[in-house]
XYZ file of C-alpha atoms in Angstrom:
367
model
C 99.695 184.737 93.608
C 97.655 186.784 91.108
C 97.249 185.197 87.697
C 98.548 187.665 85.108
C 95.798 187.287 82.505
C 93.220 189.800 81.259
C 90.025 189.969 83.309
C 87.508 187.560 81.793
C 84.248 188.776 80.354
C 81.529 188.726 83.022
C 77.907 187.702 82.583
C 76.086 188.443 85.832
C 73.655 185.560 85.676
C 71.577 186.659 88.670
C 71.083 190.182 89.966
C 68.471 192.867 90.621
C 68.102 196.519 89.731
C 69.487 199.416 91.752
C 67.664 202.080 93.743
C 66.760 205.247 91.867
C 66.769 207.524 94.930
C 69.413 209.339 96.964
C 70.513 207.290 99.973
C 71.185 208.458 103.493
C 73.378 206.507 105.878
C 70.488 204.503 107.325
C 69.089 203.414 103.975
C 72.542 202.637 102.608
C 73.400 200.476 105.619
C 70.100 198.604 105.427
C 70.791 197.756 101.785
C 74.391 196.883 102.590
C 73.430 194.507 105.391
C 70.643 192.787 103.427
C 69.011 191.709 106.688
C 65.808 193.693 106.290
C 66.631 196.024 109.170
C 69.210 198.412 110.571
C 72.421 197.331 112.335
C 72.372 196.762 116.082
C 72.796 199.921 118.186
C 76.430 200.960 118.351
C 77.405 198.855 115.318
C 77.566 199.358 111.552
C 77.182 197.103 108.532
C 80.332 198.702 107.162
C 82.114 196.492 109.720
C 81.460 193.335 107.698
C 83.336 191.585 104.928
C 80.938 193.145 102.419
C 81.331 196.597 103.967
C 85.116 196.409 103.847
C 84.941 195.223 100.222
C 82.778 198.227 99.302
C 85.351 200.557 100.858
C 88.174 198.755 99.020
C 86.770 198.647 95.494
C 84.184 201.437 95.104
C 85.798 204.730 96.221
C 88.367 204.804 93.369
C 85.515 204.637 90.851
C 84.102 207.830 92.382
C 87.446 209.640 92.520
C 88.364 208.786 96.133
C 91.137 206.751 97.708
C 90.452 203.123 98.575
C 89.371 202.437 102.160
C 88.185 206.004 102.752
C 85.808 206.596 105.671
C 82.141 205.723 105.062
C 81.013 209.294 105.772
C 83.366 210.661 103.133
C 82.283 208.044 100.629
C 78.581 208.785 101.119
C 79.245 212.539 100.869
C 80.934 211.959 97.514
C 77.964 209.879 96.424
C 75.605 212.773 97.200
C 77.913 215.223 95.434
C 77.852 213.217 92.215
C 74.128 212.431 92.380
C 72.326 209.142 91.823
C 72.590 208.924 88.042
C 76.311 209.645 87.846
C 77.112 207.412 90.814
C 75.224 204.494 89.303
C 76.791 205.068 85.890
C 80.355 205.156 87.228
C 79.937 202.127 89.456
C 78.150 199.874 86.977
C 80.526 200.720 84.148
C 83.454 200.164 86.479
C 82.277 196.656 87.352
C 83.338 195.177 84.008
C 80.047 193.308 83.537
C 78.977 192.879 79.918
C 75.548 191.265 80.481
C 73.022 191.378 83.325
C 70.319 188.767 83.916
C 67.841 190.651 86.085
C 65.271 189.210 88.484
C 62.457 191.767 88.298
C 60.367 190.207 91.074
C 61.448 192.309 94.053
C 59.315 195.208 95.343
C 60.688 198.724 95.649
C 61.905 201.512 93.415
C 64.470 199.443 91.506
C 65.656 199.932 87.946
C 64.492 197.447 85.348
C 66.673 195.580 82.850
C 66.582 198.405 80.305
C 67.704 201.037 82.792
C 70.423 198.775 84.144
C 71.690 198.099 80.641
C 71.786 201.797 79.752
C 73.543 202.828 82.963
C 76.086 200.040 82.708
C 76.616 200.204 78.927
C 75.839 196.490 78.887
C 73.289 193.957 77.692
C 70.328 192.989 79.890
C 67.761 190.176 79.986
C 64.820 189.542 82.304
C 64.387 186.664 84.750
C 60.701 186.112 85.608
C 59.782 185.231 89.190
C 57.164 182.460 89.148
C 55.439 183.319 92.428
C 54.910 186.940 91.403
C 53.658 185.891 87.973
C 51.038 183.606 89.566
C 49.940 186.331 91.987
C 49.504 188.821 89.159
C 47.431 186.298 87.197
C 45.297 185.481 90.247
C 44.477 189.153 90.774
C 42.995 189.388 87.270
C 41.234 185.986 87.129
C 37.770 185.530 88.571
C 37.427 181.739 88.494
C 39.594 178.671 88.921
C 39.281 177.778 85.246
C 40.254 181.304 84.198
C 43.180 181.338 86.609
C 44.641 178.055 85.399
C 44.186 178.946 81.725
C 45.603 182.431 82.201
C 48.529 181.067 84.219
C 49.449 178.611 81.469
C 49.301 181.443 78.927
C 51.376 183.751 81.160
C 54.128 181.166 81.560
C 54.143 180.535 77.812
C 54.305 184.265 77.040
C 57.060 184.876 79.585
C 59.118 182.009 78.196
C 59.089 183.682 74.790
C 60.830 186.813 76.060
C 62.524 186.106 79.394
C 65.877 184.372 79.613
C 64.921 182.225 82.632
C 62.410 181.601 85.405
C 63.136 181.744 89.114
C 61.399 180.420 92.217
C 62.487 181.526 95.683
C 60.137 179.406 97.806
C 58.930 176.437 95.818
C 61.529 173.797 96.635
C 61.316 174.166 100.418
C 57.510 173.882 100.208
C 57.483 170.896 97.872
C 58.670 167.723 99.541
C 57.034 165.724 96.733
C 59.152 166.357 93.621
C 56.623 164.965 91.122
C 54.046 167.121 89.274
C 50.609 167.255 90.940
C 47.532 165.863 89.239
C 44.858 168.081 87.627
C 42.409 167.499 90.469
C 44.987 168.482 93.079
C 45.826 171.645 91.161
C 42.171 172.682 90.772
C 41.459 172.140 94.467
C 44.538 174.059 95.560
C 43.790 176.876 93.130
C 40.257 177.254 94.463
C 41.429 177.442 98.062
C 44.204 179.925 97.309
C 42.061 182.192 95.123
C 39.681 182.597 98.065
C 42.556 183.604 100.342
C 44.160 185.744 97.642
C 41.333 188.257 98.105
C 43.193 189.381 101.233
C 46.493 189.419 99.292
C 47.852 186.187 100.719
C 51.113 185.338 98.895
C 51.470 182.063 97.054
C 52.750 179.445 99.489
C 50.535 176.475 98.651
C 52.836 173.496 97.976
C 50.590 171.994 95.300
C 50.407 175.208 93.281
C 54.128 175.779 93.726
C 54.846 172.310 92.364
C 52.500 173.066 89.472
C 54.417 176.275 88.789
C 57.787 174.527 88.869
C 56.660 171.896 86.413
C 55.067 174.524 84.160
C 58.449 176.243 84.024
C 60.210 172.933 83.332
C 57.815 172.287 80.443
C 58.748 175.659 78.926
C 62.343 174.551 78.424
C 63.742 177.775 79.881
C 66.436 177.454 82.583
C 64.981 177.468 86.089
C 66.818 179.198 88.933
C 66.199 177.903 92.462
C 67.244 179.265 95.842
C 69.259 176.943 98.083
C 68.774 177.394 101.824
C 69.364 175.429 104.997
C 66.499 172.970 104.508
C 66.464 172.817 100.721
C 69.164 170.301 99.791
C 66.954 167.204 100.117
C 64.083 168.746 98.170
C 66.448 169.963 95.473
C 68.029 166.547 95.095
C 64.603 164.965 94.622
C 63.496 167.605 92.136
C 66.788 167.347 90.254
C 66.359 163.594 89.958
C 62.757 163.988 88.757
C 63.702 166.532 86.079
C 66.858 164.830 84.858
C 66.754 164.231 81.121
C 63.807 166.547 80.429
C 65.895 169.281 78.775
C 65.538 172.044 81.378
C 68.619 173.232 83.257
C 68.437 174.027 86.983
C 70.700 176.749 88.406
C 71.164 176.787 92.191
C 71.443 180.270 93.721
C 72.576 181.834 96.988
C 74.038 178.639 98.388
C 76.373 180.129 101.007
C 77.049 178.666 103.541
C 75.664 175.611 101.724
C 77.765 176.173 98.612
C 79.383 172.761 98.890
C 75.968 171.091 98.681
C 75.190 173.135 95.563
C 78.502 172.187 93.980
C 77.906 168.528 94.859
C 74.473 168.526 93.196
C 76.047 170.143 90.129
C 78.570 167.310 90.025
C 75.886 164.608 90.281
C 73.235 165.814 87.825
C 74.107 166.829 84.260
C 71.423 169.538 84.128
C 72.258 171.191 87.479
C 74.540 174.237 87.752
C 75.857 176.178 90.754
C 76.106 179.930 91.229
C 79.395 181.196 92.698
C 79.027 184.943 93.148
C 76.993 185.828 96.272
C 79.042 183.406 98.360
C 82.114 185.472 97.535
C 80.386 188.773 98.356
C 79.466 187.449 101.787
C 82.997 186.239 102.544
C 84.994 189.209 101.218
C 88.700 188.757 101.947
C 88.100 185.006 102.333
C 86.505 184.734 98.886
C 89.409 182.814 97.350
C 89.037 180.036 99.919
C 85.308 179.692 99.237
C 85.850 179.673 95.479
C 88.485 176.951 95.862
C 85.930 174.818 97.722
C 83.483 175.168 94.832
C 86.204 174.226 92.346
C 86.987 171.118 94.420
C 83.537 169.642 93.816
C 81.859 170.912 90.655
C 83.017 170.415 87.072
C 84.272 173.751 85.779
C 81.592 173.845 83.094
C 78.893 173.791 85.794
C 79.824 176.994 87.692
C 78.437 180.437 86.814
C 79.340 183.906 88.026
C 76.759 186.261 89.518
C 76.760 189.139 91.962
C 73.299 188.620 93.443
C 73.354 192.422 93.788
C 70.248 194.401 94.615
C 69.595 197.980 95.579
C 73.171 199.268 95.720
C 75.278 199.589 92.565
C 78.242 199.047 94.921
C 77.214 195.412 95.258
C 77.563 194.945 91.500
C 81.122 196.254 91.757
C 81.987 194.193 94.827
C 80.597 191.013 93.298
C 82.638 191.433 90.114
C 85.879 192.494 91.780
C 85.829 189.829 94.481
C 85.120 187.154 91.893
C 87.891 188.151 89.488
C 90.360 188.726 92.340
C 89.558 185.364 93.962
C 89.709 183.552 90.624
C 93.116 185.050 89.878
C 94.475 184.059 93.283
C 93.205 180.483 93.130
C 94.100 179.709 89.528
C 97.364 181.650 89.760
C 98.505 179.503 92.662
C 97.725 176.330 90.742
C 99.627 177.574 87.690
C 102.600 178.551 89.892
C 102.614 175.065 91.427
C 102.630 173.473 87.993
C 99.276 171.795 88.601
C 97.615 173.740 85.779
C 98.804 175.143 82.478
C 98.282 178.881 82.058
C 96.170 178.315 78.942
C 93.827 176.032 80.886
C 93.538 178.584 83.697
C 92.588 181.287 81.197
C 90.051 178.979 79.552
C 88.393 178.023 82.859
C 88.266 181.669 83.957
C 86.464 182.540 80.726
C 84.041 179.637 81.194
C 82.988 180.577 84.714
C 82.962 184.313 84.050
C 80.733 184.224 80.977
C 80.988 181.169 78.731
C 78.928 178.800 80.865
C 76.145 181.369 81.278
C 76.070 182.099 77.549
C 75.663 178.379 76.873
C 73.034 177.682 79.564
C 70.863 180.716 78.793
C 71.386 180.721 75.020
C 72.858 184.228 75.040
C 74.344 185.877 71.979
C 77.901 187.179 71.947
C 79.011 190.348 73.717
C 77.974 193.658 72.253
C 74.384 192.797 71.263
C 71.910 194.392 73.682
C 68.535 192.884 74.466
C 66.279 194.615 76.999
């Protein structure tokens, strides 16, 4: 059953920019599959839950019928051009605010461009590993690196809405902050290797970065993968009561672990969006599993979209559709009152994110 209430406001609390260039079939499929490579010979990434969702929700925004053939859809994309395609898709997503991770390489739009194209607000999320690498490349000594890194984190915290780390937790089995001597030694070793552009993977420096972000008071987003649940539980316990919220991202198929951690620790929140994009027509079932475990005030919508504006649309539509189906069924059964269903939908769609990230009300743009 679909819950007959207006679509809630949406704050996309984790996403990336979109590509600025025209896309051929190969590039589009690579972005659609998000595997880093093309589909297997004789197959297509359109034959996935995400691919079917793109064909369901995106063609009408470009003046085509739903479920049209991929070739026809891409031809229409080329006919409209990049700017118009992006504008139509982003504005058709219904998102009012984007929180944008600017740490990915490639020709992606920044928060300001995303905001303008989508007629929305936008805020930056700063990736800690990239910030440290940028500081290292302009610091000649260990002392300069550590001082400049502290200043960079402080400066970023003054303007960004949150920090994110994509590797730190899985590298840091020890959840406690490292000592000054450990940090200096690790910094010296990594700065030597950084001359050949080695990325930051040192567990001591990553722990130092995490705790620097915690000290800033800004929310800290963390990726949840197959081997991360134990490390996250330890880090959540160590940071409990310090005033910094942790938001767990990209949990699928470990979304139940993320929801469980959100239920255990008062400062831990779980992201719901990308799990729904991956599961497509099964999104309502996955969302129901999250709602089984986590308090409703601890779940936040996001699309996790990157590269393709279609993924912003799919994330928003699958979320609102799944939420309507799940909550509508509970209202129909008499388990929930309609007013409570509407209130919870508004919380997960935007209210929780506005509280966690300290965002102003809709209609005030910050880029």
